[in-house]
PDB file of C-alpha atoms in Angstrom:
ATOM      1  CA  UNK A   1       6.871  -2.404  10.531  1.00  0.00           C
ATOM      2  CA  UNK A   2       8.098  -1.391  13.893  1.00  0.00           C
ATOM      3  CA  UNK A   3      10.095   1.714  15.321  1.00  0.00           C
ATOM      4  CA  UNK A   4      12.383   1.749  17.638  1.00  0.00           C
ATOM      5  CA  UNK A   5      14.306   3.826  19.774  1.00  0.00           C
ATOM      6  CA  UNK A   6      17.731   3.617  22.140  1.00  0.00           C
ATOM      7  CA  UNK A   7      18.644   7.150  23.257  1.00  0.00           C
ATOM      8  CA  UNK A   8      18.341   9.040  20.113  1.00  0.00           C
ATOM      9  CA  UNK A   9      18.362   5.956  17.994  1.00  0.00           C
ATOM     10  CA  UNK A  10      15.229   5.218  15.828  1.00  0.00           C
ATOM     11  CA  UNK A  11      15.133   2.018  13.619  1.00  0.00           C
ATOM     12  CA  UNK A  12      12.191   0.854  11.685  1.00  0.00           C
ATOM     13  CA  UNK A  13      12.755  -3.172  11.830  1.00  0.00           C
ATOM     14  CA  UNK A  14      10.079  -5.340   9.688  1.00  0.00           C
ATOM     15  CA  UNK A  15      11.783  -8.771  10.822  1.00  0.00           C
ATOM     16  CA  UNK A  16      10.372  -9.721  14.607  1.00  0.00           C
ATOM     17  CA  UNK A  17      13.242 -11.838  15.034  1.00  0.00           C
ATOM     18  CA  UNK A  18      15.463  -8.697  14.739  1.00  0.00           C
ATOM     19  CA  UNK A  19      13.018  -6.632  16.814  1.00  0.00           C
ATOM     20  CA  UNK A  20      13.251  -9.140  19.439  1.00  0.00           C
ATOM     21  CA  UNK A  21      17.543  -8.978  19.149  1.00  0.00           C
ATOM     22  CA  UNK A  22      17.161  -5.403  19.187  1.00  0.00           C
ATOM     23  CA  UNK A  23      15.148  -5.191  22.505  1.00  0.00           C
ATOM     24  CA  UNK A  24      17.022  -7.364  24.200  1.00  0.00           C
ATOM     25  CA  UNK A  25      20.321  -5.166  23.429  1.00  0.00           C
ATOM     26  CA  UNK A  26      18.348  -2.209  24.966  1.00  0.00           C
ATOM     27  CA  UNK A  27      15.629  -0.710  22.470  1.00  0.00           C
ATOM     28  CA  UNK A  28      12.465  -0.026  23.136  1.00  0.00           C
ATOM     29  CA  UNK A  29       8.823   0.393  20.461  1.00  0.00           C
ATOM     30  CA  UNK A  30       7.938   4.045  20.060  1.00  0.00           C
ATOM     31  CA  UNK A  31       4.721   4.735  21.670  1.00  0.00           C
ATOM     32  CA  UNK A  32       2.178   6.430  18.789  1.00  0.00           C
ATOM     33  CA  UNK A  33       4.542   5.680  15.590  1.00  0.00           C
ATOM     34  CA  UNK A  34       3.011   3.566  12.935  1.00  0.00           C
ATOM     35  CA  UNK A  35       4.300   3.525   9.188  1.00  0.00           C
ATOM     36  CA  UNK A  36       1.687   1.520   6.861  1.00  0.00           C
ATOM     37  CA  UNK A  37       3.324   0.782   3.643  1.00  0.00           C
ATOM     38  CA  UNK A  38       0.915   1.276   0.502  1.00  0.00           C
ATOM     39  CA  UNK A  39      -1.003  -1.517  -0.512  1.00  0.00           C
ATOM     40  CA  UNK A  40      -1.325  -2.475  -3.627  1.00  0.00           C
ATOM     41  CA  UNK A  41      -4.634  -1.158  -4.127  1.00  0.00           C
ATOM     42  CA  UNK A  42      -3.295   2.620  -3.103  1.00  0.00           C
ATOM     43  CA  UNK A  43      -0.622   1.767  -5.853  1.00  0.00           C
ATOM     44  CA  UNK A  44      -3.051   0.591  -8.177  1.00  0.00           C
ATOM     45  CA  UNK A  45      -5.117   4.390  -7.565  1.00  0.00           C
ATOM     46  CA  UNK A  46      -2.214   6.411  -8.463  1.00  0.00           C
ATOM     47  CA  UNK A  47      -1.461   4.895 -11.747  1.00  0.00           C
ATOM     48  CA  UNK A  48      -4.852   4.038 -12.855  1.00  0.00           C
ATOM     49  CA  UNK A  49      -5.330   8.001 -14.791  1.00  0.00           C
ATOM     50  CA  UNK A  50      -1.455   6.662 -16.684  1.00  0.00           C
ATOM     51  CA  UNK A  51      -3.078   3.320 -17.706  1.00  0.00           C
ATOM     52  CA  UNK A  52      -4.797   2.828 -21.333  1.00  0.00           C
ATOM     53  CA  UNK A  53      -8.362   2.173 -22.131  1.00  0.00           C
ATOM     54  CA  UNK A  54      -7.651  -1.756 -22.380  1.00  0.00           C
ATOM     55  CA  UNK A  55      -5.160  -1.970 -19.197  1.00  0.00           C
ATOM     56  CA  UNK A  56      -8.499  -0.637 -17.224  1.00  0.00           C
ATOM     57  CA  UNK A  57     -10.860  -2.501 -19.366  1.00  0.00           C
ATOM     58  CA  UNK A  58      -8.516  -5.319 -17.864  1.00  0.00           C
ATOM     59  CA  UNK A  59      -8.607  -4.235 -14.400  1.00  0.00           C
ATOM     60  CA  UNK A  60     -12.561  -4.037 -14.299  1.00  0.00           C
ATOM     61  CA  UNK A  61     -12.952  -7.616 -16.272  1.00  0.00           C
ATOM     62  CA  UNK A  62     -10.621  -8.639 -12.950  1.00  0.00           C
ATOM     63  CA  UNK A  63     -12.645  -7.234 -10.262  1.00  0.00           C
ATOM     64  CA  UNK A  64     -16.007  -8.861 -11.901  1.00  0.00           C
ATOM     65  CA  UNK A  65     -17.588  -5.589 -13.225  1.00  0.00           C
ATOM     66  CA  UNK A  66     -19.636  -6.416 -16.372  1.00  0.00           C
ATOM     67  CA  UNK A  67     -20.315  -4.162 -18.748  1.00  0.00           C
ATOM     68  CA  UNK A  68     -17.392  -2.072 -19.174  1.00  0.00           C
ATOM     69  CA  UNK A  69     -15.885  -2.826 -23.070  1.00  0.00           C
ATOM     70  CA  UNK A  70     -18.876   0.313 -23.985  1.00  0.00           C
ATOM     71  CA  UNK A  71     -16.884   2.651 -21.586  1.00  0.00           C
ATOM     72  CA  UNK A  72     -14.777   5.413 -22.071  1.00  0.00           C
ATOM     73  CA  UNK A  73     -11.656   6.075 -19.779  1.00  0.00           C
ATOM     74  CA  UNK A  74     -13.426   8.878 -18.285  1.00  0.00           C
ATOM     75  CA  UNK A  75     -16.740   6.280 -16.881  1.00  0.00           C
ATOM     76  CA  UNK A  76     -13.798   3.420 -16.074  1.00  0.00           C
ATOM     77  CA  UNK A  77     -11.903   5.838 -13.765  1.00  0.00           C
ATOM     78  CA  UNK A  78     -14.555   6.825 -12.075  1.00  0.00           C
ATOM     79  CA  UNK A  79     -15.949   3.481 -11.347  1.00  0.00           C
ATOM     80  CA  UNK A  80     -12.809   2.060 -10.195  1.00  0.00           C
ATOM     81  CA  UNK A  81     -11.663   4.647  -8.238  1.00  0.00           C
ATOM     82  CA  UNK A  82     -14.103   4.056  -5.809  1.00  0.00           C
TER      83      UNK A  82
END
């Protein structure tokens, strides 16, 4: 994503094509301003303490970590919060 700014105009544009139209009609990128949106993996964090034994049984299985159908919720957070 990109900011930018005409006079007292900010716009966040995530198309180049449009930041390109934009610049040409007089914008300019904002010097120091970056948005990151969340990746999936941030997503995944938050919701990982609302998820059931099995959904993170699941989750583990995915990301090749043996050994985790003996674990409670507690052991499965921890290990794939990190």
């Amino acid at each position: 994503m990109m900011r930018l700014i005409r006079a007292n105009i900010e716009i966040d544009v995530e198309n180049a094509a449009t930041a390109e139209k934009l610049m040409k009609s007089g914008f300019e990128p904002l010097e120091g301003v970056t948005k990151v949106a969340p990746s999936d993996s941030d997503k995944t964090k938050k919701n990982l303490d609302e998820m059931t034994v099995e959904e993170l049984k699941a989750i583990a299985k995915e990301k090749g970590l043996s050994g985790v159908s003996a674990l409670a919720k507690k052991d499965l957070l921890e290990i794939l919060k990190e």
